[in-house]
PDB file of C-alpha atoms in Angstrom:
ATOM      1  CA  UNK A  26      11.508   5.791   2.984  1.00 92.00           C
ATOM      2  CA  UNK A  27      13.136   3.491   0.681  1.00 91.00           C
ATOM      3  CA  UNK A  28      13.088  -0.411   0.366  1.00 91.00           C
ATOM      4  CA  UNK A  29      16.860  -1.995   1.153  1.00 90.00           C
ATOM      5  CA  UNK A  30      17.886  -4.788   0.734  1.00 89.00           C
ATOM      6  CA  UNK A  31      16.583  -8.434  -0.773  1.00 89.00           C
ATOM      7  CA  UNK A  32      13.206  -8.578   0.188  1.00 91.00           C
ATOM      8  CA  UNK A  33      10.249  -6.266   0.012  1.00 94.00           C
ATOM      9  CA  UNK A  34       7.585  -4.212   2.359  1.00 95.00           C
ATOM     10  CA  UNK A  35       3.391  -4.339   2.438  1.00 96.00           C
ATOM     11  CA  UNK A  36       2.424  -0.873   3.796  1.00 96.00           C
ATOM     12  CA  UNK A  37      -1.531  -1.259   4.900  1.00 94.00           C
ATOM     13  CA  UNK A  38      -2.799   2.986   4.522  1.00 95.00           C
ATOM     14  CA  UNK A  39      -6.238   2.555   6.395  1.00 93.00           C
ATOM     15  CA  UNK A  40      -6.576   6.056   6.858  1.00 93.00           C
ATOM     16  CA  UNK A  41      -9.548   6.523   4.776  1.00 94.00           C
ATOM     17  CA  UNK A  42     -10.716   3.117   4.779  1.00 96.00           C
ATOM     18  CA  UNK A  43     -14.445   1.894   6.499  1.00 96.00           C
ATOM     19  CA  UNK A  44     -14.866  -0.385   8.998  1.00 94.00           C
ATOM     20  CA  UNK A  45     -17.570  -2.598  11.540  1.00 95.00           C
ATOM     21  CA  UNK A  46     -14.784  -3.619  13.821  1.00 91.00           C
ATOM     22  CA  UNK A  47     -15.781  -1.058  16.483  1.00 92.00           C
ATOM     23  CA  UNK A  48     -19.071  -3.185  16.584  1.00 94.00           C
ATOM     24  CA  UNK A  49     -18.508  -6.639  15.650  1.00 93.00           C
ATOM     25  CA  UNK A  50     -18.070  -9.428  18.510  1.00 93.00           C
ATOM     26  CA  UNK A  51     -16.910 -12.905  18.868  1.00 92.00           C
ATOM     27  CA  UNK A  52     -16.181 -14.315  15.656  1.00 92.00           C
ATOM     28  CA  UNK A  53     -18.690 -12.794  13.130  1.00 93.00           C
ATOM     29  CA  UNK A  54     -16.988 -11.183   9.678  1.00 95.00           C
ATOM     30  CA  UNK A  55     -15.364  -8.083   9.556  1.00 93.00           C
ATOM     31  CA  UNK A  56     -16.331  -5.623   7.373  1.00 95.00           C
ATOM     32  CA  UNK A  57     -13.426  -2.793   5.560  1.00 94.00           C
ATOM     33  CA  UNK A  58     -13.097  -0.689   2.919  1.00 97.00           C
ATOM     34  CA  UNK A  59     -11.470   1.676   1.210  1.00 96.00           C
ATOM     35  CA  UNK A  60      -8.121   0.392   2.192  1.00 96.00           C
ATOM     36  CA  UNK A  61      -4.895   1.166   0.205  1.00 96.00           C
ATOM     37  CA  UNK A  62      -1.906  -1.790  -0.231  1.00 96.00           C
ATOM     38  CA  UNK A  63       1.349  -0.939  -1.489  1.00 95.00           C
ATOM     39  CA  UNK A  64       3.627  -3.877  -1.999  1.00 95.00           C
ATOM     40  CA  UNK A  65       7.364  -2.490  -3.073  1.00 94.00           C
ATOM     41  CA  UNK A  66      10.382  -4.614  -3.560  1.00 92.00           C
ATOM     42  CA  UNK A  67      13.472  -3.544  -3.175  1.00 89.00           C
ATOM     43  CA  UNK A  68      14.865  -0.104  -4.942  1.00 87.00           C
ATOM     44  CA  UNK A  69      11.405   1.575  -4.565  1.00 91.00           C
ATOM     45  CA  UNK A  70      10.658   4.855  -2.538  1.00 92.00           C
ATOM     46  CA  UNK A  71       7.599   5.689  -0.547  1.00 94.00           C
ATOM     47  CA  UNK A  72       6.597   9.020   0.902  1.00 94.00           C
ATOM     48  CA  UNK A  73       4.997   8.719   4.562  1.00 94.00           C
ATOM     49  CA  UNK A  74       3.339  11.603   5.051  1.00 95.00           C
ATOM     50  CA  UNK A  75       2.080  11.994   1.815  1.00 94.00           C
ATOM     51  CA  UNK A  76       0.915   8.529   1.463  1.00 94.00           C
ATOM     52  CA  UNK A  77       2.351   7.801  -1.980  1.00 91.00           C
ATOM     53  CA  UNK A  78       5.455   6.383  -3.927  1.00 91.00           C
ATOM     54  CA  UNK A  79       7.686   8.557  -5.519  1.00 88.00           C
ATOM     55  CA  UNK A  80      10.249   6.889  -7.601  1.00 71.00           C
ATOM     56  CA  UNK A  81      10.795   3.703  -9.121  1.00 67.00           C
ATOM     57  CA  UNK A  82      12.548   1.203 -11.661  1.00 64.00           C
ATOM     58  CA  UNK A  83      11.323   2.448 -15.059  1.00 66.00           C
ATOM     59  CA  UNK A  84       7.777   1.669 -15.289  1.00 62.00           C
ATOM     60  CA  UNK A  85       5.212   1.592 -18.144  1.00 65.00           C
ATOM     61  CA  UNK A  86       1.414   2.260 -18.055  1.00 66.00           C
ATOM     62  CA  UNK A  87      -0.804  -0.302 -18.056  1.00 70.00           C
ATOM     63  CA  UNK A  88      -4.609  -0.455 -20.232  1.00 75.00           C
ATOM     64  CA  UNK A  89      -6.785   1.164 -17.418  1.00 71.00           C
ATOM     65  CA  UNK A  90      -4.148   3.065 -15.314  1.00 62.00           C
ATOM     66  CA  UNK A  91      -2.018   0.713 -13.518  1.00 58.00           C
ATOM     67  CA  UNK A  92       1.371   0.056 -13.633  1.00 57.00           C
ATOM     68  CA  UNK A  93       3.785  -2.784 -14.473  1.00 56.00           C
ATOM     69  CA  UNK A  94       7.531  -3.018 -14.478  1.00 55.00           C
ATOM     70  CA  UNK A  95       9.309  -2.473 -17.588  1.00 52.00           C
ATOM     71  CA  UNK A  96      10.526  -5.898 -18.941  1.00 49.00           C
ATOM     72  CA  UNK A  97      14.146  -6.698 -19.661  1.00 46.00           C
TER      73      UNK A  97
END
């Protein structure tokens, strides 16, 4: 999929994440884990059912493997 427009999308992969919710009642905490967040503005691509995004505005690495827009 691709981001249109002005605004941008939160996509919440909780396919391998861990969780207590099955068990937890009332109001007590939640416990989960292992949960992936991708936040993409507009221009950005996302593949579904691999789970990952596959192009971008020109990026450059970041100390420790992230990733950070290229600056203007």
């Amino acid at each position: 999929m691709e981001v249109i427009g002005r605004g941008s999308i939160t996509i919440v992969d909780g396919a391998a994440a861990e969780t207590d919710a099955w068990d937890v009642r009332g109001h007590k905490p939640l416990m989960i884990s292992g949960v992936v967040l991708h936040a993409l503005p507009a221009g950005y691509r996302f593949d579904l059912r691999r789970r990952h995004r596959v192009s971008a505005p020109s990026l450059k690495a970041l100390p420790g493997g992230g990733e950070a827009a290229a600056s203007s």
